[in-house]
Short mmCIF file of C-alpha atoms in Angstrom, two decimals:
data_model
loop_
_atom_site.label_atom_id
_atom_site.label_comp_id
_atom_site.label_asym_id
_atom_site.label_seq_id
_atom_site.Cartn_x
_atom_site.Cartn_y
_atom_site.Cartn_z
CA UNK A 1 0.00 0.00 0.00
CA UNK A 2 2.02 3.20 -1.17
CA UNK A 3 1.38 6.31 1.12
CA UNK A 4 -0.17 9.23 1.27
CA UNK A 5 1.74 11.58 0.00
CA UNK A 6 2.65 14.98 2.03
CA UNK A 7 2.00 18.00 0.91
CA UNK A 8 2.17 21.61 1.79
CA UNK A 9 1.10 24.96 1.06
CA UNK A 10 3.40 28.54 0.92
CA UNK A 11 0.85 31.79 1.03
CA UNK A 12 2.95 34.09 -0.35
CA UNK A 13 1.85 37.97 1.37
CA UNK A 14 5.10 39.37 2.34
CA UNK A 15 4.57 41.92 -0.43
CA UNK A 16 4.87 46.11 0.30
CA UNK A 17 1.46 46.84 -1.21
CA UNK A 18 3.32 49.77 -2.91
CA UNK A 19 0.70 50.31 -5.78
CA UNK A 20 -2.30 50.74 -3.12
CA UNK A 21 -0.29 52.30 -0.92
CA UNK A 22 -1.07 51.07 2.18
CA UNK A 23 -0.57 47.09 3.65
CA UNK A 24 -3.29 45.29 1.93
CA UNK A 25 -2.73 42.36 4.20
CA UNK A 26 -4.58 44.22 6.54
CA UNK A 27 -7.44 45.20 5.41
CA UNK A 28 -11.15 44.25 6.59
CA UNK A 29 -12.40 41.38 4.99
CA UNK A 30 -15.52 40.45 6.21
CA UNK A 31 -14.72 40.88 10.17
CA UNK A 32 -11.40 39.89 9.88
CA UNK A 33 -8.24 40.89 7.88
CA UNK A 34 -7.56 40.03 4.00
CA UNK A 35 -4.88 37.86 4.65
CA UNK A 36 -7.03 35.83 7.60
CA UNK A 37 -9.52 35.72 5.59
CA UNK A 38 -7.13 34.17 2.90
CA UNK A 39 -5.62 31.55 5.60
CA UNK A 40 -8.79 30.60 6.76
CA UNK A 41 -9.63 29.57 3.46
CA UNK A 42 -6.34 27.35 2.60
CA UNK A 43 -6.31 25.59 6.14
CA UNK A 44 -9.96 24.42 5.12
CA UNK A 45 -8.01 22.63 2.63
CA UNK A 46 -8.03 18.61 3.79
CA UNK A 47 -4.92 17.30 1.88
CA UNK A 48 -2.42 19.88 3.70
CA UNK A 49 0.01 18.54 5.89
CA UNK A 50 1.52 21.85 6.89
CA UNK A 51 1.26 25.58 5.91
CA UNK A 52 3.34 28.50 5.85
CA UNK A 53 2.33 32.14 5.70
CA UNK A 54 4.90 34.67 4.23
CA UNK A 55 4.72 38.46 6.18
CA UNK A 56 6.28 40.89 6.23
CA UNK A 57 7.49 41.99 10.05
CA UNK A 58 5.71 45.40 10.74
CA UNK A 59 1.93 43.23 9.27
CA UNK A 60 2.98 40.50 12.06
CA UNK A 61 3.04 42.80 14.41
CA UNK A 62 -0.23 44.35 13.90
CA UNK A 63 -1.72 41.03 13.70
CA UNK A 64 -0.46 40.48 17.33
CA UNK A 65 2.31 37.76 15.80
CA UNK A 66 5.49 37.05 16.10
CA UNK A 67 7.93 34.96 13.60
CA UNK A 68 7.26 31.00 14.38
CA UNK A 69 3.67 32.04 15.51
CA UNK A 70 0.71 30.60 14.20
CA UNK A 71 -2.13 32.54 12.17
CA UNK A 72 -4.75 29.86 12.18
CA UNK A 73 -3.06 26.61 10.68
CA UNK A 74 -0.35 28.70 9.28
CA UNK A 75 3.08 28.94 10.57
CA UNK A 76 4.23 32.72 10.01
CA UNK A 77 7.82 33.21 8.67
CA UNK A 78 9.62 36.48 7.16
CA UNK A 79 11.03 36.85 3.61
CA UNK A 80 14.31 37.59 3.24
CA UNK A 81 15.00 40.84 2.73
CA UNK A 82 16.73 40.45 -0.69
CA UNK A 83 14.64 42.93 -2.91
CA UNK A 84 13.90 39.57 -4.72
CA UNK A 85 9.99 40.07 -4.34
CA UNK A 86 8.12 36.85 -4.38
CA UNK A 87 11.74 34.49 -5.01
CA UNK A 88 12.40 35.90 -1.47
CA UNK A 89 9.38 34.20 0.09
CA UNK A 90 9.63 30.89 -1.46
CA UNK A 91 13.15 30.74 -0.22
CA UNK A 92 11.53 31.58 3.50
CA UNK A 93 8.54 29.23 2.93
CA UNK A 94 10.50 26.18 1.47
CA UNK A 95 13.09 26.49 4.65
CA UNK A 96 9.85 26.57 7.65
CA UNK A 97 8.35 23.91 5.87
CA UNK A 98 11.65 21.76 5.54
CA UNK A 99 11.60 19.63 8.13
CA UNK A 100 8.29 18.53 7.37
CA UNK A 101 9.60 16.14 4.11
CA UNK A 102 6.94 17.01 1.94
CA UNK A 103 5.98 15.48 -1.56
CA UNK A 104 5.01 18.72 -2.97
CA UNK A 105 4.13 22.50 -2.22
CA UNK A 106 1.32 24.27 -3.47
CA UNK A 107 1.67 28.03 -3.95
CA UNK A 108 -1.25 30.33 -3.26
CA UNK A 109 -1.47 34.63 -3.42
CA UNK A 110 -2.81 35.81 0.18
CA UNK A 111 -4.50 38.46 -1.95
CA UNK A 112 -6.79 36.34 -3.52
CA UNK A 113 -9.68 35.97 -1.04
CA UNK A 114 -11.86 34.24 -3.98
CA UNK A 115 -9.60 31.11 -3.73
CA UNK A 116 -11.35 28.20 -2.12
CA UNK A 117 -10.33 25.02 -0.82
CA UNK A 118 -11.99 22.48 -2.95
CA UNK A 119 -9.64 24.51 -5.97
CA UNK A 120 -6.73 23.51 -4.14
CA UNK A 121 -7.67 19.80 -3.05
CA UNK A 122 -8.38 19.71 -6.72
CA UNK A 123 -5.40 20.58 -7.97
CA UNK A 124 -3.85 18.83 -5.68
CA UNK A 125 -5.05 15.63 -6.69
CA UNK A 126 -4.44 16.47 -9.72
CA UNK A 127 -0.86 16.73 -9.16
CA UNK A 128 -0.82 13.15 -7.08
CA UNK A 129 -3.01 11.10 -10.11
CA UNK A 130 -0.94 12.79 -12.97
CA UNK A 131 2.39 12.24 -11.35
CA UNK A 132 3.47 15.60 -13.24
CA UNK A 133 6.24 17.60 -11.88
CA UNK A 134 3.86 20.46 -11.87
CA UNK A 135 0.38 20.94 -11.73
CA UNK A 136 -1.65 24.31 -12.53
CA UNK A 137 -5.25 25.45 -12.69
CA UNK A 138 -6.44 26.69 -16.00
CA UNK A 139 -9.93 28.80 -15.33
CA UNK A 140 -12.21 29.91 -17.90
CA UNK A 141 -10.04 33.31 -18.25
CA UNK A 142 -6.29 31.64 -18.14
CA UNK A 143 -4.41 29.93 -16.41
CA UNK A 144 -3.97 30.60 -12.40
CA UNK A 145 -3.01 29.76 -8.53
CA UNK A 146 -2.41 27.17 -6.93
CA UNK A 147 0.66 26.36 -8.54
CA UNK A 148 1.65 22.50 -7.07
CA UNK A 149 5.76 21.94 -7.59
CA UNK A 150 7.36 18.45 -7.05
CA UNK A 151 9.74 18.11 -4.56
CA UNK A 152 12.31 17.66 -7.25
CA UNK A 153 11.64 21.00 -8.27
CA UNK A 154 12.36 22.59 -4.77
CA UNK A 155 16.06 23.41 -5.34
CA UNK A 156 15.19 25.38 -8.32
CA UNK A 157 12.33 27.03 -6.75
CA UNK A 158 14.82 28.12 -4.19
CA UNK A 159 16.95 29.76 -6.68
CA UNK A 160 14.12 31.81 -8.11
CA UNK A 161 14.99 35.83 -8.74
CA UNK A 162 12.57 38.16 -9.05
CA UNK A 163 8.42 38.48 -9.33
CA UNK A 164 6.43 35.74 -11.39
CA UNK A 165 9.34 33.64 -10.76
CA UNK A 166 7.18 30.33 -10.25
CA UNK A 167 5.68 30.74 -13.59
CA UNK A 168 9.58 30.72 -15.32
CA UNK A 169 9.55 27.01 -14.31
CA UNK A 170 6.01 26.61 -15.52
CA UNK A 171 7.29 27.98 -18.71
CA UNK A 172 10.44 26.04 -18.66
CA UNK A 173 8.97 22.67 -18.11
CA UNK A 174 5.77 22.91 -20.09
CA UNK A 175 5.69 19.33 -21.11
CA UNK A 176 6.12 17.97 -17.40
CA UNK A 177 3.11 20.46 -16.40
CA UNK A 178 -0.55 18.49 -15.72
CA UNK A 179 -3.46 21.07 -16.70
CA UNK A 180 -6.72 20.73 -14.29
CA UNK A 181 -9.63 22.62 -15.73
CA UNK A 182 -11.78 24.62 -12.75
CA UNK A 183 -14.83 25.73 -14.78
CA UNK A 184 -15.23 29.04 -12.75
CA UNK A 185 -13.31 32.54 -13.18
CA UNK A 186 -10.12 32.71 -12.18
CA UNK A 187 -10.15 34.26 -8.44
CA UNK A 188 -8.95 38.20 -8.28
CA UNK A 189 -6.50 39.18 -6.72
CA UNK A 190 -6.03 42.66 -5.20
CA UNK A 191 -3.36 45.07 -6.21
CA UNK A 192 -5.43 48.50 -6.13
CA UNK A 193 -8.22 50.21 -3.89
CA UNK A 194 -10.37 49.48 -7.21
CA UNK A 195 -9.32 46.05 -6.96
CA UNK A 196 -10.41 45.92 -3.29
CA UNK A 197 -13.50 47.80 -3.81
CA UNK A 198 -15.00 45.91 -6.43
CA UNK A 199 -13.67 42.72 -4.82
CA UNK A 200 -15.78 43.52 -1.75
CA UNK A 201 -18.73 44.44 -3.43
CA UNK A 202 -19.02 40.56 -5.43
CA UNK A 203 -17.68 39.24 -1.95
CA UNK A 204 -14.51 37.69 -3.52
#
C-alpha cells in the first residue's frame, strides 16, 4: 500500500502593497483581515500537511504575531530581505516547511480571497493522479493559482529571482506540467483600492 503523500502549502503575502499604498494584508475582509480571511480559506483545505504564511514583520506585528507564531493553521515566517519580491518568500517558505519532508508545495497569493479550498484539493489531486512535476489550474479566463511543484523541483524554486518567478519554471517545463480545468473565473486578486472595492462588493 504506497502512502499518502505529504504535501504543503506557501501563502505568499510578504509583499509592500506599494501600488495601493497602504498594507493590503490588513485590510477588513468580512470581520477579519484580508490575509485571515485568505488563511482561513487554505487551512480548510483537507490534503495539507503543513502551511506556511509569508509576512512581512511590521503586518505581524499588527496582527499580534510574532515569527514562528501561528495565524490559524499557518506557521508565520519572514522573507528575506533580498529585494527579490516573491523568489524571497519561497526561499523563506520552502526552509519553515523543511523539516516537514513534503511530496510537494502548493503556492497560493494571500491576496486572492476568492480562492477556495476544494480549488486547491483539486489541484492537488491532480498533481498526485498525474504524477506531473507540476500541476496548474487553467480557469475559464487563463491559467492561475495554486501552482503545485514536485519536490524535485524545490532546489530550483529556491533559486528563483525576481516576481512571477514560479511561472519561469512553468514555462520552462511545459511538457512535465498536468493542466486541471476549474470551470469558474479565475479568483482576483487585489493590487489597487479598485481592486479591493469591487472585490468587496461581489464578496470575492
Amino acid at each position: 500500500m504506497t502512502r499518502e503523500k505529504r504535501v504543503g502549502a506557501i501563502i505568499l503575502a510578504g509583499g509592500r502593497s506599494e501600488r495601493l499604498g497602504r498594507a493590503k494584508q490588513l485590510l477588513p475582509w468580512n470581520s477579519r483581515t484580508l490575509v485571515e480571511a485568505v488563511v482561513e480559506e487554505v487551512c480548510r483545505a483537507g490534503r495539507l500537511a503543513v502551511v506556511a504564511v509569508v509576512l512581512r514583520p511590521e503586518v505581524a506585528e499588527a496582527l499580534g504575531k510574532r515569527a514562528g507564531e501561528r495565524l490559524g493553521c499557518a506557521r508565520i515566517v519572514f522573507p528575506d530581505e533580498t529585494g527579490e519580491g516573491c523568489a524571497a518568500s519561497y526561499r523563506s517558505g520552502l526552509a519553515a516547511l523543511e523539516e516537514s519532508e513534503l511530496d510537494a508545495v502548493v503556492i497560493l497569493l494571500g491576496d486572492q480571497p476568492g480562492m477556495r479550498a476544494e480549488t486547491i484539493e483539486r489541484v492537488i489531486a491532480g498533481w498526485e493522479r498525474s504524477a506531473a512535476a507540476i500541476a496548474v489550474a487553467r480557469y475559464r479566463d487563463g491559467e492561475g493559482h495554486p501552482l503545485v511543484f514536485d519536490r524535485s523541483l524545490f532546489a530550483e524554486l529556491r533559486g528563483l529571482r525576481g516576481e512571477k518567478a514560479a511561472w519561469k519554471l512553468v514555462d520552462r517545463y511545459r511538457e512535465r506540467v498536468y493542466v486541471v480545468e476549474i470551470e469558474e473565473s479565475m479568483p482576483g486578486d487585489i493590487d489597487t483600492w479598485e481592486d479591493y472595492e469591487a472585490r468587496r462588493q461581489r464578496g470575492a
